Amino acid sequence: MAVSVKKQRTPEEIRAAWNGARGENIDLFVYGTMMSSRHVKLLLNRDVESEPCTLFNYLKIVPPGAFFFIVRQNGAMVRGRLLKDLSPDEIARLDAFENEGTLYYRVPVVVRNSDGLRRRCQTYVGNVPALQRSFAKEIHFEDRYSQYIERKIEQVLEEELTPETPAAGNLLARQALQELMSLEKDSLLESHFDGDYICNYIMSQTFRETRPPQLNRLFENPLIRPYADHYMEFICRHIIFNQIASRVRTDFPDAVRVSRKYFRHGISILLSLMYCNRFRSRISELLKERELDRAVPGRSYREYAEGAILVAQKIYDKAIMRAKASYLESNWYSTPTPLGAELEFSSLGVRAVYADVGEDPLFDSFYWFNDFDLQRRLWRLGGHVDAHRTITPGGQARYRGFLEYALGRFNIGADLSRPLFDCPWAMSRVINEAVKFCGLPPHSLHISMEMPRLSGRPMITENRHKESDLACLLLLGGDLHHDEEGVLREWRIFNNELDTNSQNSLNFLDRKHHYSRANDEDSGSDVMEYKFLRLHSGNQDYAKVIAALKGYQFASGGRPITIIRQGQPELPEQTFLREWAKHPQALSEAEIEHFIEKVEQGIKLEFNSVSLDKRNRKLLDNILSTLKERNQYVAKG
């Protein structure tokens, strides 16, 4: 019979085991989400040494969809990992993350490692009555981490308040303060998710430097006063939109959750836009009733924010939003290609970037965008002024131009973005809803798509585009209408709207690299951006246009048609596009069929399939029908 011999420990091992529970630094036994080294590093900003261990006489409880926890149970055991040598500050962070004292209690225990050695340490034991309230609620690490960071940020915000601060002790005023600083809050949260730990001092400094403008100074400025009413109404509508989007994320975390590859606010902004558009008339009534649609002397920016928050609270109905979330889920379908979009608006059309002072009677072509702090109100929509100039970090340069929603761009100055969706239907819907919500005349639309390498083959090459294929693209997404003399034109190109640089090069489609993290080349994505599309009012079917663009690019691998090098002649494609836009010519049936075959081939490549499913077959039929209809329109002249 074999006799087990207990391994003798050295004095150093005994001392380490004791200090694991009693010393300044401690060891912590974990058994749930903290078994992931990625999660630990995200919270503690370092790699932590660990080893597998077993805790005896405790039972691990795994409620459906809720937090794991352990309770004492003789004869049971829990397998986990021992995180070694955690500092008091690191333990404090983990306590805050685990809601120690509310959901869990941290207690001393003894575990055994794989060699059978005893290790004194601490662990989190469940507070069962408190945890029961979370049962049957799907909880993800990302949600818990977001909540942890948001609590931390709000704590820093609270520390900035003094008894003399108007927001101190006033719930509504504090909500307004958080709304006014929501861009900074989101940027800090984004930094934490990217693994950049931000200390409390930097947070405090960030919030101190974030102060809304003094409205009286703006209202008294004779250059601004004619536009102040329109700016204030626009600001308050976007605050209402922001508040609804925040409520959606709180009330329906499962409905809005996306992978880290995508813009994490994408689904919530779509739901918020849908909701705000449904109640647009009611919102306008309430803004007018509370004088939030005009410049009121003596009223502060915070007071406008408070009023808009009350409007959002008045119109919000969780049951209605639940129905919208269900509708979205029932129509959603994913494709292999991540998508993005940029929408431009102006009451002056192409003249927006050349506008004279006061030519735009509503917003003066958003010349006062930064003065009214609109970048912080429109951040969820990537709102900025596009003056067809390079955006400077800080965004303080003042120009007249288009109002642009760059959906998915979360840092304008650093040009950081993530794709919005991979669902063409949802992309079409968010474009239509954004046009309705903005309320300004729509001008242009850019659709971008991340291009993979399939079997080592790039989807963007130097292949020349076939002229009839380019004409098909213009039939699908261009702007065909007659000029004042009754001559049919494709107006985007004929009106030189795509000549957006000093060389007047036709910028039809461009290859770009989009980055999601600053100074990180590995976060870049190879993107093809189609810039020629007209943005329309009303409900448009952009899904079929997106499907056509994707299929065409996958099949053709066509080259960019963009700004040429100094002194170089335009590409043949640019010359053709100018001529066709000036005098559109109908295509033959064979040319249209060839384009459709190419799109079908590209869709099969995208999905790695030998045939089209029912949805893609229907999209292809819609593309063909639209091409035939618009080709007949061109044939009539």
PDB file of N, CA and C in Angstrom, residues 461-529:
ATOM      1  N   THR A 461      -7.497  46.672 -55.815  1.00  0.00           N
ATOM      2  CA  THR A 461      -6.327  46.475 -56.675  1.00  0.00           C
ATOM      3  C   THR A 461      -6.170  47.699 -57.577  1.00  0.00           C
ATOM      4  N   GLU A 462      -5.347  47.565 -58.585  1.00  0.00           N
ATOM      5  CA  GLU A 462      -5.205  48.621 -59.593  1.00  0.00           C
ATOM      6  C   GLU A 462      -6.023  48.295 -60.842  1.00  0.00           C
ATOM      7  N   ASN A 463      -6.993  47.395 -60.712  1.00  0.00           N
ATOM      8  CA  ASN A 463      -7.840  47.055 -61.853  1.00  0.00           C
ATOM      9  C   ASN A 463      -8.631  48.272 -62.319  1.00  0.00           C
ATOM     10  N   ARG A 464      -8.646  48.482 -63.618  1.00  0.00           N
ATOM     11  CA  ARG A 464      -9.409  49.591 -64.197  1.00  0.00           C
ATOM     12  C   ARG A 464     -10.892  49.236 -64.213  1.00  0.00           C
ATOM     13  N   HIS A 465     -11.732  50.214 -63.978  1.00  0.00           N
ATOM     14  CA  HIS A 465     -13.182  50.013 -63.959  1.00  0.00           C
ATOM     15  C   HIS A 465     -13.739  50.048 -65.383  1.00  0.00           C
ATOM     16  N   LYS A 466     -14.685  49.188 -65.645  1.00  0.00           N
ATOM     17  CA  LYS A 466     -15.388  49.209 -66.919  1.00  0.00           C
ATOM     18  C   LYS A 466     -16.373  50.369 -66.925  1.00  0.00           C
ATOM     19  N   GLU A 467     -16.438  51.122 -68.005  1.00  0.00           N
ATOM     20  CA  GLU A 467     -17.255  52.336 -68.050  1.00  0.00           C
ATOM     21  C   GLU A 467     -18.733  52.056 -67.810  1.00  0.00           C
ATOM     22  N   SER A 468     -19.254  50.988 -68.376  1.00  0.00           N
ATOM     23  CA  SER A 468     -20.678  50.685 -68.185  1.00  0.00           C
ATOM     24  C   SER A 468     -20.973  50.329 -66.726  1.00  0.00           C
ATOM     25  N   ASP A 469     -19.996  49.748 -66.022  1.00  0.00           N
ATOM     26  CA  ASP A 469     -20.188  49.455 -64.597  1.00  0.00           C
ATOM     27  C   ASP A 469     -20.303  50.752 -63.801  1.00  0.00           C
ATOM     28  N   LEU A 470     -19.467  51.729 -64.121  1.00  0.00           N
ATOM     29  CA  LEU A 470     -19.537  53.022 -63.436  1.00  0.00           C
ATOM     30  C   LEU A 470     -20.877  53.704 -63.707  1.00  0.00           C
ATOM     31  N   ALA A 471     -21.370  53.579 -64.930  1.00  0.00           N
ATOM     32  CA  ALA A 471     -22.680  54.156 -65.250  1.00  0.00           C
ATOM     33  C   ALA A 471     -23.774  53.472 -64.435  1.00  0.00           C
ATOM     34  N   CYS A 472     -23.668  52.164 -64.239  1.00  0.00           N
ATOM     35  CA  CYS A 472     -24.647  51.453 -63.400  1.00  0.00           C
ATOM     36  C   CYS A 472     -24.615  51.981 -61.968  1.00  0.00           C
ATOM     37  N   LEU A 473     -23.425  52.240 -61.438  1.00  0.00           N
ATOM     38  CA  LEU A 473     -23.324  52.788 -60.083  1.00  0.00           C
ATOM     39  C   LEU A 473     -24.022  54.140 -59.997  1.00  0.00           C
ATOM     40  N   LEU A 474     -23.857  54.978 -61.014  1.00  0.00           N
ATOM     41  CA  LEU A 474     -24.518  56.283 -61.010  1.00  0.00           C
ATOM     42  C   LEU A 474     -26.032  56.143 -61.145  1.00  0.00           C
ATOM     43  N   LEU A 475     -26.482  55.170 -61.915  1.00  0.00           N
ATOM     44  CA  LEU A 475     -27.927  54.934 -62.010  1.00  0.00           C
ATOM     45  C   LEU A 475     -28.502  54.547 -60.650  1.00  0.00           C
ATOM     46  N   LEU A 476     -27.743  53.798 -59.869  1.00  0.00           N
ATOM     47  CA  LEU A 476     -28.234  53.325 -58.569  1.00  0.00           C
ATOM     48  C   LEU A 476     -28.166  54.391 -57.490  1.00  0.00           C
ATOM     49  N   GLY A 477     -27.079  55.156 -57.444  1.00  0.00           N
ATOM     50  CA  GLY A 477     -26.874  56.044 -56.301  1.00  0.00           C
ATOM     51  C   GLY A 477     -26.628  57.491 -56.626  1.00  0.00           C
ATOM     52  N   GLY A 478     -26.587  57.837 -57.886  1.00  0.00           N
ATOM     53  CA  GLY A 478     -26.334  59.227 -58.256  1.00  0.00           C
ATOM     54  C   GLY A 478     -27.583  60.088 -58.173  1.00  0.00           C
ATOM     55  N   ASP A 479     -27.490  61.293 -58.718  1.00  0.00           N
ATOM     56  CA  ASP A 479     -28.597  62.257 -58.653  1.00  0.00           C
ATOM     57  C   ASP A 479     -28.944  62.708 -60.067  1.00  0.00           C
ATOM     58  N   LEU A 480     -29.856  61.976 -60.685  1.00  0.00           N
ATOM     59  CA  LEU A 480     -30.269  62.278 -62.054  1.00  0.00           C
ATOM     60  C   LEU A 480     -31.480  63.197 -62.056  1.00  0.00           C
ATOM     61  N   HIS A 481     -31.308  64.400 -62.570  1.00  0.00           N
ATOM     62  CA  HIS A 481     -32.461  65.273 -62.781  1.00  0.00           C
ATOM     63  C   HIS A 481     -32.118  66.327 -63.833  1.00  0.00           C
ATOM     64  N   HIS A 482     -33.143  67.025 -64.291  1.00  0.00           N
ATOM     65  CA  HIS A 482     -32.969  67.990 -65.377  1.00  0.00           C
ATOM     66  C   HIS A 482     -32.543  69.347 -64.834  1.00  0.00           C
ATOM     67  N   ASP A 483     -31.712  70.038 -65.613  1.00  0.00           N
ATOM     68  CA  ASP A 483     -31.305  71.383 -65.213  1.00  0.00           C
ATOM     69  C   ASP A 483     -32.373  72.393 -65.624  1.00  0.00           C
ATOM     70  N   GLU A 484     -32.082  73.673 -65.459  1.00  0.00           N
ATOM     71  CA  GLU A 484     -33.077  74.718 -65.732  1.00  0.00           C
ATOM     72  C   GLU A 484     -33.488  74.756 -67.197  1.00  0.00           C
ATOM     73  N   GLU A 485     -32.637  74.230 -68.065  1.00  0.00           N
ATOM     74  CA  GLU A 485     -32.952  74.223 -69.496  1.00  0.00           C
ATOM     75  C   GLU A 485     -33.551  72.895 -69.949  1.00  0.00           C
ATOM     76  N   GLY A 486     -33.845  72.021 -68.980  1.00  0.00           N
ATOM     77  CA  GLY A 486     -34.482  70.754 -69.313  1.00  0.00           C
ATOM     78  C   GLY A 486     -33.539  69.670 -69.777  1.00  0.00           C
ATOM     79  N   VAL A 487     -32.230  69.866 -69.584  1.00  0.00           N
ATOM     80  CA  VAL A 487     -31.247  68.862 -69.997  1.00  0.00           C
ATOM     81  C   VAL A 487     -30.961  67.935 -68.817  1.00  0.00           C
ATOM     82  N   LEU A 488     -31.000  66.630 -69.062  1.00  0.00           N
ATOM     83  CA  LEU A 488     -30.755  65.655 -68.001  1.00  0.00           C
ATOM     84  C   LEU A 488     -29.271  65.632 -67.636  1.00  0.00           C
ATOM     85  N   ARG A 489     -28.986  65.688 -66.347  1.00  0.00           N
ATOM     86  CA  ARG A 489     -27.613  65.628 -65.844  1.00  0.00           C
ATOM     87  C   ARG A 489     -27.533  64.656 -64.651  1.00  0.00           C
ATOM     88  N   GLU A 490     -26.324  64.161 -64.405  1.00  0.00           N
ATOM     89  CA  GLU A 490     -26.053  63.552 -63.101  1.00  0.00           C
ATOM     90  C   GLU A 490     -25.431  64.664 -62.288  1.00  0.00           C
ATOM     91  N   TRP A 491     -26.199  65.161 -61.326  1.00  0.00           N
ATOM     92  CA  TRP A 491     -25.912  66.474 -60.757  1.00  0.00           C
ATOM     93  C   TRP A 491     -24.707  66.492 -59.827  1.00  0.00           C
ATOM     94  N   ARG A 492     -24.421  65.421 -59.117  1.00  0.00           N
ATOM     95  CA  ARG A 492     -23.295  65.430 -58.181  1.00  0.00           C
ATOM     96  C   ARG A 492     -21.980  65.692 -58.924  1.00  0.00           C
ATOM     97  N   ILE A 493     -21.792  65.025 -60.060  1.00  0.00           N
ATOM     98  CA  ILE A 493     -20.546  65.196 -60.808  1.00  0.00           C
ATOM     99  C   ILE A 493     -20.615  66.427 -61.698  1.00  0.00           C
ATOM    100  N   PHE A 494     -21.724  66.615 -62.402  1.00  0.00           N
ATOM    101  CA  PHE A 494     -21.857  67.758 -63.307  1.00  0.00           C
ATOM    102  C   PHE A 494     -21.703  69.080 -62.559  1.00  0.00           C
ATOM    103  N   ASN A 495     -22.190  69.131 -61.328  1.00  0.00           N
ATOM    104  CA  ASN A 495     -22.131  70.358 -60.523  1.00  0.00           C
ATOM    105  C   ASN A 495     -20.811  70.481 -59.759  1.00  0.00           C
ATOM    106  N   ASN A 496     -19.846  69.629 -60.092  1.00  0.00           N
ATOM    107  CA  ASN A 496     -18.502  69.661 -59.487  1.00  0.00           C
ATOM    108  C   ASN A 496     -18.527  69.455 -57.973  1.00  0.00           C
ATOM    109  N   GLU A 497     -19.519  68.726 -57.472  1.00  0.00           N
ATOM    110  CA  GLU A 497     -19.611  68.513 -56.028  1.00  0.00           C
ATOM    111  C   GLU A 497     -18.559  67.542 -55.513  1.00  0.00           C
ATOM    112  N   LEU A 498     -17.991  66.726 -56.401  1.00  0.00           N
ATOM    113  CA  LEU A 498     -16.972  65.768 -55.982  1.00  0.00           C
ATOM    114  C   LEU A 498     -15.559  66.292 -56.200  1.00  0.00           C
ATOM    115  N   ASP A 499     -15.435  67.521 -56.705  1.00  0.00           N
ATOM    116  CA  ASP A 499     -14.118  68.144 -56.883  1.00  0.00           C
ATOM    117  C   ASP A 499     -13.781  68.906 -55.607  1.00  0.00           C
ATOM    118  N   THR A 500     -13.327  68.177 -54.605  1.00  0.00           N
ATOM    119  CA  THR A 500     -13.226  68.762 -53.263  1.00  0.00           C
ATOM    120  C   THR A 500     -11.792  69.049 -52.847  1.00  0.00           C
ATOM    121  N   ASN A 501     -10.889  69.257 -53.809  1.00  0.00           N
ATOM    122  CA  ASN A 501      -9.509  69.585 -53.461  1.00  0.00           C
ATOM    123  C   ASN A 501      -9.003  70.680 -54.397  1.00  0.00           C
ATOM    124  N   SER A 502      -7.824  71.183 -54.105  1.00  0.00           N
ATOM    125  CA  SER A 502      -7.291  72.325 -54.859  1.00  0.00           C
ATOM    126  C   SER A 502      -7.035  71.988 -56.320  1.00  0.00           C
ATOM    127  N   GLN A 503      -6.835  70.701 -56.645  1.00  0.00           N
ATOM    128  CA  GLN A 503      -6.578  70.312 -58.030  1.00  0.00           C
ATOM    129  C   GLN A 503      -7.862  70.025 -58.799  1.00  0.00           C
ATOM    130  N   ASN A 504      -9.005  70.123 -58.099  1.00  0.00           N
ATOM    131  CA  ASN A 504     -10.299  69.828 -58.726  1.00  0.00           C
ATOM    132  C   ASN A 504     -10.347  68.412 -59.303  1.00  0.00           C
ATOM    133  N   SER A 505      -9.749  67.468 -58.574  1.00  0.00           N
ATOM    134  CA  SER A 505      -9.817  66.066 -58.987  1.00  0.00           C
ATOM    135  C   SER A 505     -11.160  65.475 -58.591  1.00  0.00           C
ATOM    136  N   LEU A 506     -11.708  64.658 -59.462  1.00  0.00           N
ATOM    137  CA  LEU A 506     -12.984  64.001 -59.200  1.00  0.00           C
ATOM    138  C   LEU A 506     -12.773  62.893 -58.164  1.00  0.00           C
ATOM    139  N   ASN A 507     -13.300  63.082 -56.970  1.00  0.00           N
ATOM    140  CA  ASN A 507     -13.085  62.146 -55.855  1.00  0.00           C
ATOM    141  C   ASN A 507     -14.304  61.234 -55.740  1.00  0.00           C
ATOM    142  N   PHE A 508     -14.333  60.182 -56.550  1.00  0.00           N
ATOM    143  CA  PHE A 508     -15.503  59.316 -56.696  1.00  0.00           C
ATOM    144  C   PHE A 508     -15.499  58.185 -55.669  1.00  0.00           C
ATOM    145  N   LEU A 509     -14.383  57.504 -55.529  1.00  0.00           N
ATOM    146  CA  LEU A 509     -14.231  56.492 -54.488  1.00  0.00           C
ATOM    147  C   LEU A 509     -12.771  56.443 -54.081  1.00  0.00           C
ATOM    148  N   ASP A 510     -12.558  56.225 -52.786  1.00  0.00           N
ATOM    149  CA  ASP A 510     -11.218  56.402 -52.245  1.00  0.00           C
ATOM    150  C   ASP A 510     -10.870  55.252 -51.308  1.00  0.00           C
ATOM    151  N   ARG A 511      -9.613  54.892 -51.309  1.00  0.00           N
ATOM    152  CA  ARG A 511      -9.103  53.893 -50.367  1.00  0.00           C
ATOM    153  C   ARG A 511      -8.579  54.614 -49.128  1.00  0.00           C
ATOM    154  N   LYS A 512      -9.013  54.160 -47.956  1.00  0.00           N
ATOM    155  CA  LYS A 512      -8.599  54.790 -46.710  1.00  0.00           C
ATOM    156  C   LYS A 512      -8.183  53.732 -45.702  1.00  0.00           C
ATOM    157  N   HIS A 513      -7.512  54.200 -44.671  1.00  0.00           N
ATOM    158  CA  HIS A 513      -7.207  53.341 -43.533  1.00  0.00           C
ATOM    159  C   HIS A 513      -7.836  53.973 -42.304  1.00  0.00           C
ATOM    160  N   HIS A 514      -8.771  53.270 -41.713  1.00  0.00           N
ATOM    161  CA  HIS A 514      -9.460  53.750 -40.520  1.00  0.00           C
ATOM    162  C   HIS A 514      -8.824  53.118 -39.286  1.00  0.00           C
ATOM    163  N   TYR A 515      -8.607  53.945 -38.268  1.00  0.00           N
ATOM    164  CA  TYR A 515      -7.973  53.477 -37.030  1.00  0.00           C
ATOM    165  C   TYR A 515      -8.929  53.635 -35.858  1.00  0.00           C
ATOM    166  N   SER A 516      -8.896  52.659 -34.941  1.00  0.00           N
ATOM    167  CA  SER A 516      -9.755  52.716 -33.758  1.00  0.00           C
ATOM    168  C   SER A 516      -8.986  53.104 -32.504  1.00  0.00           C
ATOM    169  N   ARG A 517      -7.642  53.118 -32.574  1.00  0.00           N
ATOM    170  CA  ARG A 517      -6.821  53.534 -31.435  1.00  0.00           C
ATOM    171  C   ARG A 517      -5.717  54.448 -31.930  1.00  0.00           C
ATOM    172  N   ALA A 518      -5.459  55.515 -31.177  1.00  0.00           N
ATOM    173  CA  ALA A 518      -4.422  56.467 -31.555  1.00  0.00           C
ATOM    174  C   ALA A 518      -3.049  55.808 -31.487  1.00  0.00           C
ATOM    175  N   ASN A 519      -2.197  56.146 -32.464  1.00  0.00           N
ATOM    176  CA  ASN A 519      -0.808  55.674 -32.475  1.00  0.00           C
ATOM    177  C   ASN A 519      -0.708  54.150 -32.441  1.00  0.00           C
ATOM    178  N   ASP A 520      -1.658  53.479 -33.071  1.00  0.00           N
ATOM    179  CA  ASP A 520      -1.651  52.012 -33.093  1.00  0.00           C
ATOM    180  C   ASP A 520      -1.956  51.543 -34.510  1.00  0.00           C
ATOM    181  N   GLU A 521      -0.890  51.242 -35.262  1.00  0.00           N
ATOM    182  CA  GLU A 521      -1.066  50.818 -36.647  1.00  0.00           C
ATOM    183  C   GLU A 521      -1.846  49.511 -36.747  1.00  0.00           C
ATOM    184  N   ASP A 522      -1.756  48.671 -35.713  1.00  0.00           N
ATOM    185  CA  ASP A 522      -2.449  47.383 -35.747  1.00  0.00           C
ATOM    186  C   ASP A 522      -3.962  47.535 -35.695  1.00  0.00           C
ATOM    187  N   SER A 523      -4.453  48.708 -35.274  1.00  0.00           N
ATOM    188  CA  SER A 523      -5.901  48.910 -35.187  1.00  0.00           C
ATOM    189  C   SER A 523      -6.487  49.394 -36.512  1.00  0.00           C
ATOM    190  N   GLY A 524      -5.646  49.491 -37.554  1.00  0.00           N
ATOM    191  CA  GLY A 524      -6.111  50.008 -38.833  1.00  0.00           C
ATOM    192  C   GLY A 524      -6.886  48.983 -39.638  1.00  0.00           C
ATOM    193  N   SER A 525      -7.805  49.485 -40.457  1.00  0.00           N
ATOM    194  CA  SER A 525      -8.594  48.642 -41.354  1.00  0.00           C
ATOM    195  C   SER A 525      -8.512  49.215 -42.764  1.00  0.00           C
ATOM    196  N   ASP A 526      -8.421  48.331 -43.745  1.00  0.00           N
ATOM    197  CA  ASP A 526      -8.393  48.730 -45.147  1.00  0.00           C
ATOM    198  C   ASP A 526      -9.829  48.974 -45.596  1.00  0.00           C
ATOM    199  N   VAL A 527     -10.115  50.198 -46.021  1.00  0.00           N
ATOM    200  CA  VAL A 527     -11.498  50.610 -46.267  1.00  0.00           C
ATOM    201  C   VAL A 527     -11.626  51.205 -47.662  1.00  0.00           C
ATOM    202  N   MET A 528     -12.701  50.856 -48.354  1.00  0.00           N
ATOM    203  CA  MET A 528     -13.065  51.524 -49.603  1.00  0.00           C
ATOM    204  C   MET A 528     -14.284  52.380 -49.336  1.00  0.00           C
ATOM    205  N   GLU A 529     -14.173  53.652 -49.683  1.00  0.00           N
ATOM    206  CA  GLU A 529     -15.250  54.605 -49.405  1.00  0.00           C
ATOM    207  C   GLU A 529     -15.813  55.145 -50.715  1.00  0.00           C
TER     208      GLU A 529
END
